[in-house]
Structure formats: C-alpha cells, structure tokens
XYZ file of C-alpha atoms in Angstrom:
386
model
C 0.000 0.000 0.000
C 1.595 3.133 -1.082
C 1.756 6.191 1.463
C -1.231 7.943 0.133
C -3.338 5.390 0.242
C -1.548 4.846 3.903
C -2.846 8.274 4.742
C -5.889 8.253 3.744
C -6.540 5.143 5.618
C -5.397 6.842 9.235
C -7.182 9.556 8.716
C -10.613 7.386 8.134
C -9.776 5.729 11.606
C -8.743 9.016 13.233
C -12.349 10.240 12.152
C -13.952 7.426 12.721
C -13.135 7.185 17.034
C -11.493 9.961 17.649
C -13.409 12.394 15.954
C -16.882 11.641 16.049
C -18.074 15.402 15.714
C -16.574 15.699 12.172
C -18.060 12.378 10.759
C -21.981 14.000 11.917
C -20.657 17.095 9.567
C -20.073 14.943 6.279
C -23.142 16.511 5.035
C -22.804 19.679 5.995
C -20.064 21.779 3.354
C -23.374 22.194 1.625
C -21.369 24.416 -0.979
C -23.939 26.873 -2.860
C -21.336 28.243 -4.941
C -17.904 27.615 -6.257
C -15.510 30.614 -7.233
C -12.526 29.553 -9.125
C -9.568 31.617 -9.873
C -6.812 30.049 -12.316
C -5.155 29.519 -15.806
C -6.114 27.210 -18.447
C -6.151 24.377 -16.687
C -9.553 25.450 -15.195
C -10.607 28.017 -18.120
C -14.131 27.579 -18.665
C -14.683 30.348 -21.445
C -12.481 33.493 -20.059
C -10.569 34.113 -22.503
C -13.207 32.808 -25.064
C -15.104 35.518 -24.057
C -11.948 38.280 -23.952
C -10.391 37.510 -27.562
C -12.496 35.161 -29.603
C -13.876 31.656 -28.825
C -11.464 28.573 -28.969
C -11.753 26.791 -32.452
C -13.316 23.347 -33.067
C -12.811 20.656 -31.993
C -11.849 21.891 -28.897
C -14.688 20.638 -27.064
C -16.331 18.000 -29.515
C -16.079 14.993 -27.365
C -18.742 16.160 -24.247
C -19.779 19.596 -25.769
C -20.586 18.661 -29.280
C -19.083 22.471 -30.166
C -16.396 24.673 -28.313
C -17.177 25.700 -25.030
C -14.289 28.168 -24.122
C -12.350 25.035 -22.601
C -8.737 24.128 -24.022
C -9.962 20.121 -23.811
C -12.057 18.236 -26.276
C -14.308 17.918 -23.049
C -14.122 18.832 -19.186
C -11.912 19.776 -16.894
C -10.770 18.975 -13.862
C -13.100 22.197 -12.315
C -16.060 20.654 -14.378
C -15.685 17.113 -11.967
C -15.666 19.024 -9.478
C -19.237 21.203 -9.711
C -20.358 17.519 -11.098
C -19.313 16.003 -7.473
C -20.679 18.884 -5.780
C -24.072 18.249 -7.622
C -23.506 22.472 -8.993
C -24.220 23.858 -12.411
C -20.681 24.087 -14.703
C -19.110 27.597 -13.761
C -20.111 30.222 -16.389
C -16.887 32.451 -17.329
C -17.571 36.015 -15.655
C -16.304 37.130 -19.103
C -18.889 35.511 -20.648
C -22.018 37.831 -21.486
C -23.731 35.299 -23.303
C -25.838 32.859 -21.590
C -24.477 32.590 -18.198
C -25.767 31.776 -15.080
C -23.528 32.933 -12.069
C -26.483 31.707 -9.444
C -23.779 28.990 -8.112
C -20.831 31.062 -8.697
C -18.478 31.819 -11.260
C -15.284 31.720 -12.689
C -12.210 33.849 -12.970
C -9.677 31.637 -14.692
C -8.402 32.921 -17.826
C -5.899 30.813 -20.149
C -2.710 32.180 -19.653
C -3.461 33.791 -16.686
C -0.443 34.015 -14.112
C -0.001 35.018 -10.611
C 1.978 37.839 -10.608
C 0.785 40.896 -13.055
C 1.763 40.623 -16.524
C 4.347 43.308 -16.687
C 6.649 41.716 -14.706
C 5.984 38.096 -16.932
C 5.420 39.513 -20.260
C 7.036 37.596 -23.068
C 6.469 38.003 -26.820
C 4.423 34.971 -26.862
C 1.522 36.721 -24.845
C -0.123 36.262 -21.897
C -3.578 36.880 -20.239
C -3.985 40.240 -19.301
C -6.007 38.788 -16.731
C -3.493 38.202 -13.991
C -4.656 36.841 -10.377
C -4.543 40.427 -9.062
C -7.133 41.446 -12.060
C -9.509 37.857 -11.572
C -9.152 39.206 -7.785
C -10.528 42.688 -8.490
C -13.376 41.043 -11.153
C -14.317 38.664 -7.695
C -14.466 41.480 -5.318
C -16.324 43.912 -8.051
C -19.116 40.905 -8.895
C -19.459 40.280 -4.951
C -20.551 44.001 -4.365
C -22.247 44.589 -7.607
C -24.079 41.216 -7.465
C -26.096 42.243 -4.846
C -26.805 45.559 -5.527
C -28.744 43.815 -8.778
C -30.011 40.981 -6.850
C -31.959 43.224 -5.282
C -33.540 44.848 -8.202
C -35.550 41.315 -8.296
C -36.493 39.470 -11.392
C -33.769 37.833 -13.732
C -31.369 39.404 -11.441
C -32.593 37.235 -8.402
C -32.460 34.229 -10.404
C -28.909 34.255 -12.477
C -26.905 36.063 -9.329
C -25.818 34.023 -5.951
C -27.088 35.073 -2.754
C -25.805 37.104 0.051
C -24.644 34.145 2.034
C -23.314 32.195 -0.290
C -20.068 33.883 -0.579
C -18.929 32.848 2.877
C -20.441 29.252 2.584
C -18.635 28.328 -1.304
C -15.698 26.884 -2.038
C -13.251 28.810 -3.631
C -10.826 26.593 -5.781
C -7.048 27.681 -7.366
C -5.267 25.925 -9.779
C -2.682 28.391 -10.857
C 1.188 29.148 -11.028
C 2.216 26.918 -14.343
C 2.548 30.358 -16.717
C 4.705 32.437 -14.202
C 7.521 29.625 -14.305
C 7.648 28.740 -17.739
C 7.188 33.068 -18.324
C 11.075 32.656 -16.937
C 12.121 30.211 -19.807
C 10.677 31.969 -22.470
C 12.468 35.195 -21.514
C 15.663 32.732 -21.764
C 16.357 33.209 -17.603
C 17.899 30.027 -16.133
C 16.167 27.713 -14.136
C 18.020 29.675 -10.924
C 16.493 33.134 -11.828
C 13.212 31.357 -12.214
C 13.429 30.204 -8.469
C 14.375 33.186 -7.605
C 11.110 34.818 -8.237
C 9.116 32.012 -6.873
C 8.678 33.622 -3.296
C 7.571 37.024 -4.900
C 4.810 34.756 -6.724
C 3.557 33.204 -3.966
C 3.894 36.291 -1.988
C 1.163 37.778 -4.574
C -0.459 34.531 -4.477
C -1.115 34.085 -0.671
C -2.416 37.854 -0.432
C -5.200 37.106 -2.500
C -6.407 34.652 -0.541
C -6.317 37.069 2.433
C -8.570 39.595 0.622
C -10.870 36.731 -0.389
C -10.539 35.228 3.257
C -11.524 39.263 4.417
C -14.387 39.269 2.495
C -15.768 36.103 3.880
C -14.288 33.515 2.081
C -14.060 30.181 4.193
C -12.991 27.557 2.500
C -10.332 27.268 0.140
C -9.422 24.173 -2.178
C -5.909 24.957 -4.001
C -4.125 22.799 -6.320
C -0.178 22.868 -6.760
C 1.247 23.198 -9.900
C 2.064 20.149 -12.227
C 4.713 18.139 -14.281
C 5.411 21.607 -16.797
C 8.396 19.013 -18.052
C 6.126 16.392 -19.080
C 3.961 18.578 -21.688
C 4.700 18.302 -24.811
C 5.187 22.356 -25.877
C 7.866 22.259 -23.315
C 9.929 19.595 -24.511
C 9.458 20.741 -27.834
C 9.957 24.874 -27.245
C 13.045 24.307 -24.736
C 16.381 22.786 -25.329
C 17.340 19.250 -23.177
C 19.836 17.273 -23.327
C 18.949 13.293 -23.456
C 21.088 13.748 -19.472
C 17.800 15.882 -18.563
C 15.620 13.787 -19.739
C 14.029 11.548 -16.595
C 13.360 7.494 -17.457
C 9.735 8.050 -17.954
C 10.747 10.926 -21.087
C 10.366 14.025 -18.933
C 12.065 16.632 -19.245
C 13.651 16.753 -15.304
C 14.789 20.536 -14.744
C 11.648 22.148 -15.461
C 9.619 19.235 -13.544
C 12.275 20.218 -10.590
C 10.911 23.840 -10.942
C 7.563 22.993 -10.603
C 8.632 20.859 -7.492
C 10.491 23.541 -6.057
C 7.552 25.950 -6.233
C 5.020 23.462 -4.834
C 7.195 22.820 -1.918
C 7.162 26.491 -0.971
C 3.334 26.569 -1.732
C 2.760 23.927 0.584
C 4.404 26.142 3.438
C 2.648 29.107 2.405
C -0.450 27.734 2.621
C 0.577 26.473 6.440
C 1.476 30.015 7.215
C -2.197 30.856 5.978
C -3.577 28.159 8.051
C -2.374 30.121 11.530
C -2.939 33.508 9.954
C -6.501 32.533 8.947
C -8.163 31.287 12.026
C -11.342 30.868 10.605
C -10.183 29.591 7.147
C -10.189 25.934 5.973
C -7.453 25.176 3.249
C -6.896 22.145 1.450
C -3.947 21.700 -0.354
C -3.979 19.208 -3.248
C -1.030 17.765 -4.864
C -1.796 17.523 -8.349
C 1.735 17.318 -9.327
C 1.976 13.331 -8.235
C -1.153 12.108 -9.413
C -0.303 13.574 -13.344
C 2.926 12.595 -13.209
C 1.915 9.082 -12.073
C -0.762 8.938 -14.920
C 2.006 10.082 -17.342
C 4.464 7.313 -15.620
C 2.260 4.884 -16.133
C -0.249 5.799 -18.737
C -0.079 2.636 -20.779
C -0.904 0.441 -17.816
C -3.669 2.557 -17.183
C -4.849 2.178 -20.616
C -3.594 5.239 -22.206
C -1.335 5.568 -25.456
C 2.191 7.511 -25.863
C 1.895 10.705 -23.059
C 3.523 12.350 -25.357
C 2.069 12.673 -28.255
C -0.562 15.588 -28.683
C -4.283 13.923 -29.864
C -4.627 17.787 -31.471
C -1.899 18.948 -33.534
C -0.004 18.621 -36.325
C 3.626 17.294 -37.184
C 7.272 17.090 -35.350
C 7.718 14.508 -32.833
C 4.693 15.326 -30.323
C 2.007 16.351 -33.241
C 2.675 19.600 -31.780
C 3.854 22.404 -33.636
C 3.485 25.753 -32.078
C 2.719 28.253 -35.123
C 0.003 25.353 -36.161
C -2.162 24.638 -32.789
C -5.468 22.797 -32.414
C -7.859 23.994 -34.896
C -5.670 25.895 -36.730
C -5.027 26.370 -40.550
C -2.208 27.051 -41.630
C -0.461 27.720 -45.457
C 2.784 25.473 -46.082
C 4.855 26.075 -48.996
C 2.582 28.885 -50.249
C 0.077 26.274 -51.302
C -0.489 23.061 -49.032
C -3.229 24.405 -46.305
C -2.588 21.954 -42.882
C -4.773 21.579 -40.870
C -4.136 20.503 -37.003
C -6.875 18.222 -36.431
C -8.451 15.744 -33.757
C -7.074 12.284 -33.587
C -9.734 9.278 -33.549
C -8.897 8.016 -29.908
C -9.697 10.834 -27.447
C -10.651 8.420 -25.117
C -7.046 7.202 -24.709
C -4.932 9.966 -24.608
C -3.214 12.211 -22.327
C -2.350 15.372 -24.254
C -5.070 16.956 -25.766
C -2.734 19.661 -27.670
C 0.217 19.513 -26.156
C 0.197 21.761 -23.347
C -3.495 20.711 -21.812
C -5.188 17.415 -21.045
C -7.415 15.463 -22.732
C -11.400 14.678 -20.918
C -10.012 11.202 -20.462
C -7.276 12.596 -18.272
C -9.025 15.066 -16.354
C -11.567 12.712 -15.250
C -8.838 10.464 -14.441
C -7.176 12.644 -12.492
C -10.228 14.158 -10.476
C -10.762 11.019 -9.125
C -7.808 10.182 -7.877
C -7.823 13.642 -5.704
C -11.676 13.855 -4.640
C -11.373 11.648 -1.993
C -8.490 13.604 -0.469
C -5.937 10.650 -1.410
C -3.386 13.633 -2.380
C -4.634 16.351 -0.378
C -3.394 17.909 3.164
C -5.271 17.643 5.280
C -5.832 14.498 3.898
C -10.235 14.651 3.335
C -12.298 14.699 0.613
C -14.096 17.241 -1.814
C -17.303 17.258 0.180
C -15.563 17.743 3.745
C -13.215 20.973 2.203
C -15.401 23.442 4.295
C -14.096 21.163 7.951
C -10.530 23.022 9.525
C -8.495 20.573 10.116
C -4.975 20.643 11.849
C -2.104 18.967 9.841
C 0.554 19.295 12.608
C-alpha cells in the first residue's frame, strides 16, 4: 500500500473514534457556490469571451461544439461542480448565456499570478493576472447584490448574500509564471528566484478573499510543466535531462520547487486565517503518475498531442489545435483531432485530454493527495495537519 493510500486510511480511523463530531458534519459543506480563480487548466470560457472563442474541436467529445475550454471535453473544475451536484461555472467574461447563481469563474488561459508586466514575453499572456480575476471577484461580490436586489432575472442568475462565505473557492494556478522565466531565456536559478515574490502575490489574495468572507479554500499545486509536450518541444534538453519516464527533469524540478514552498505558504495561511479551511492538493503526483504509467492505465504515448499537427509530439506551435495554416505557399494543414480521445493524455500539447481530467479528479476527490488528507465534500471542515 503506497503512502497515500496509507494516509488516507489513518485519517478514516482518526475520524472514525477519535473524531466523532466531524463524521456527523459529512453533510454539511453544503457548498452553494464555487468561485474559481486560475489559468487554463480550469478556463471555462475566459478568454473565449476576452479575444475570440477557442476553435473546433476543442470541445467536440462532451460539448458537441467549443465551449471556451482548451480540452475536447471537461476539466478537472467541471468534476468538481459535477461532485458537488452544482451547475458548470459560467466564465464572468462571458455575457452570453451565463448563469452565475452557483458562482463563477475567474480563470483565464494564460493567466499568471503575478501581473503581466513583470511576466510579459512576446508569446503573450492573459492580461487577466490573479490580481485582475481578484478585483473582477471582489467587483461581482458588491455589484451582485446591488442587482439581486432589483428582483427578477437578477434574483435568479446572481448568488445570494450568504453564499459567498459558505462556497468553495478553488485555485489551480502558477504553471505560466515559471515557464514566463524560460521563455524570456532566464535560467532555471532566476526562475526560483522569483518564486517567493509569486507566492507572496499569491497568498495575499487569498487574504482579501478570506476578508471578504471567504471560508474555505481548495488549491491545487502546480504540475509536471516538463512532461507537456510544448515544453519539450519549445526548450532545449539534453537526453542527461531527460528523466526514465521521457520528462524533461529541470523544469519538472521547478515545478517541485515551487510546490514545496506553496505547501508552506499555505501552512502560514492556516495560523494567519483562524477561521479559514485550506486544502492543499497535490496535483503534481497524481499527473505525473498517470504520465508514468499511462499505458498500464490504458492510455497511449503521453507524449504525443491527440490535437496537432507534425514534429515529434504532433505539436507544432505556429500550427495549434484547430488551426489552418499555409505550407509552402500552397499546401493548407490543418491541425486536427485524432480518432482516440478516449485514450490519450495530451489533448494539444500543453493541456489534457477529458479522459485525463476525469482520471485525475478522481484520484484527488477523496483527499488521497490532499493535506489535510479529506475529501471534496468535507473541504469546508478546519483541520490541523501538525
């Protein structure tokens, strides 16, 4: 039995006779609402809504059309309104048909943590940084309200009053601000460097979130950047960098380096917040475990993009998913779907396939890789982790 599973199993006893108060609250993180605040990874039409909707197929597999999601399907942040028996999370970009009764979502695709003039690269980012996706929260909390009252429509498609302090509020952001670094050409020790300054910007979010009632907090780390494809295409390795599963090991040592100094940030929140309950999950291991072992799990090459076109990944960056492009002044390419969705990792080389996200939601609902070590449903219980 491996030490997650190990943990998991303690912690079940340690509820079940030690603390009996806890198990009679398993039904009660009644979450009304999630807010979610993030990149891509968790980009439910943001930047759809900002600069032009993502191109078929992105979304043909669950969707039947795009749905502002870099995926042929759902996400990760899709499971988890599905476990929590709430409505997908509209974009609060998104003017067109959304409901933001049971919350809404801040995520942009690109997004970073730290602002985007101290990231910028000439590839682009998200002008929608976590301090701006703060501001939209704290602007739609106020102004929500204020409508709500007016009655009518507004009553229906906004949350109510309470609901802010009883929702979850979920993170999965951090990947763009350390591959930013590489793309400027900084080494992998200039990238570190900056790594407290992000999380400095990081953790004083969720104090204004946590001062405007936010309770509970579900964050994820930051995962295997050296697996994806567009990394180990875009940056030079040696084959001495390159781990034995095919990763590329410095920039997978970044994003461990970074989650390790999450984790104590979020410990430090835990005694600054009182009141707050914070669950940190470790996303990192369970995709690097599916891209470990992703043929005995009953997935083909990790590696190799399901929606792309050419090189070694079917990834080439100036011919993305859904993109045309004009070779040789007369061939038109086309990156399109491949046939197997269903068993693939990569969706396009830098995001995951439905397949995977499912996959990995539910290895981390039931608080296998979380600390404290409980499930989706108990996030709103504090729990000590000393």
């Amino acid at each position: 039995m491996d030490s997650h599973k190990l943990q998991t199993l303690f912690f079940t006893i340690a509820l079940a006779f030690l603390l009996p108060n806890l198990i009679l609250c398993w039904n009660h993180c009644d979450f009304p609402a999630i807010f979610n605040f993030g990149d891509s990874n968790s980009d439910t039409g943001g930047l759809s809504a900002a600069f032009g909707q993502a191109p078929p197929p992105h979304g043909e597999t669950f969707f039947h059309t795009p749905a502002g999601r870099y995926s042929n399907g759902r996400l990760i942040i899709d499971f988890i309104a599905d476990n929590l028996r709430l409505p997908y999370l509209s974009a609060y970009l998104d003017s067109i048909g959304s409901n933001f009764s049971h919350g809404a979502n801040f995520a942009t695709a690109g997004s970073t943590v730290r602002p985007q003039n101290t990231t910028k690269s000439q590839s682009g980012f998200s002008p929608f940084s976590l301090d701006v996706q703060y501001v939209q929260f704290s602007d739609f909390h106020t102004r929500s309200q204020i409508f709500r009252k007016k009655g009518g429509v507004f009553q229906s498609l906004l949350p109510e009053k309470g609901d802010f302090s009883r929702a979850l509020y979920t993170f999965d952001i951090g990947q763009n601000d350390l591959t930013a670094g590489y793309k400027l050409n900084m080494s992998t020790e200039v990238v570190k460097a900056y790594v407290p300054d992000v999380l400095a910007q990081f953790t004083n979010v969720i104090k204004y979130i946590y001062a405007q009632g936010g309770r509970s907090f579900w964050i994820h780390n930051t995962g295997p950047v050296g697996c994806l494809p567009y990394v180990m295409d875009r940056f030079p390795i040696t084959a001495a960098q390159v781990d034995k599963f095919g990763c590329a090991s410095p920039f997978n040592e970044v994003a461990q380096f970074f989650n390790q100094r999450l984790k104590k940030a979020v410990h430090v929140l835990r005694e600054e917040l009182p009141l707050a309950a914070i669950t940190y999950v470790d996303i990192y291991s369970v995709k690097y475990y599916l891209i470990s072992h992703a043929k005995k799990l009953g997935f083909k090459n990790p590696f190799l993009a399901c929606c792309g076109h050419g090189g070694k990944y079917n990834y080439n960056m100036f011919i993305k998913c859904g993109s045309k492009q004009i070779v040789n002044g007369k061939e038109t390419v086309l990156a399109k779907s491949c046939k197997d969705p269903y068993h693939r990792i990569s969706w396009d080389g830098t995001h995951f396939t439905e397949a995977a996200n499912k996959w990995i939601f539910q290895k981390i609902v039931d608080g296998s890789y979380s600390d404290p070590p409980i499930p989706l449903k108990l996030a709103c219980q504090r729990m000590s982790t000393k």
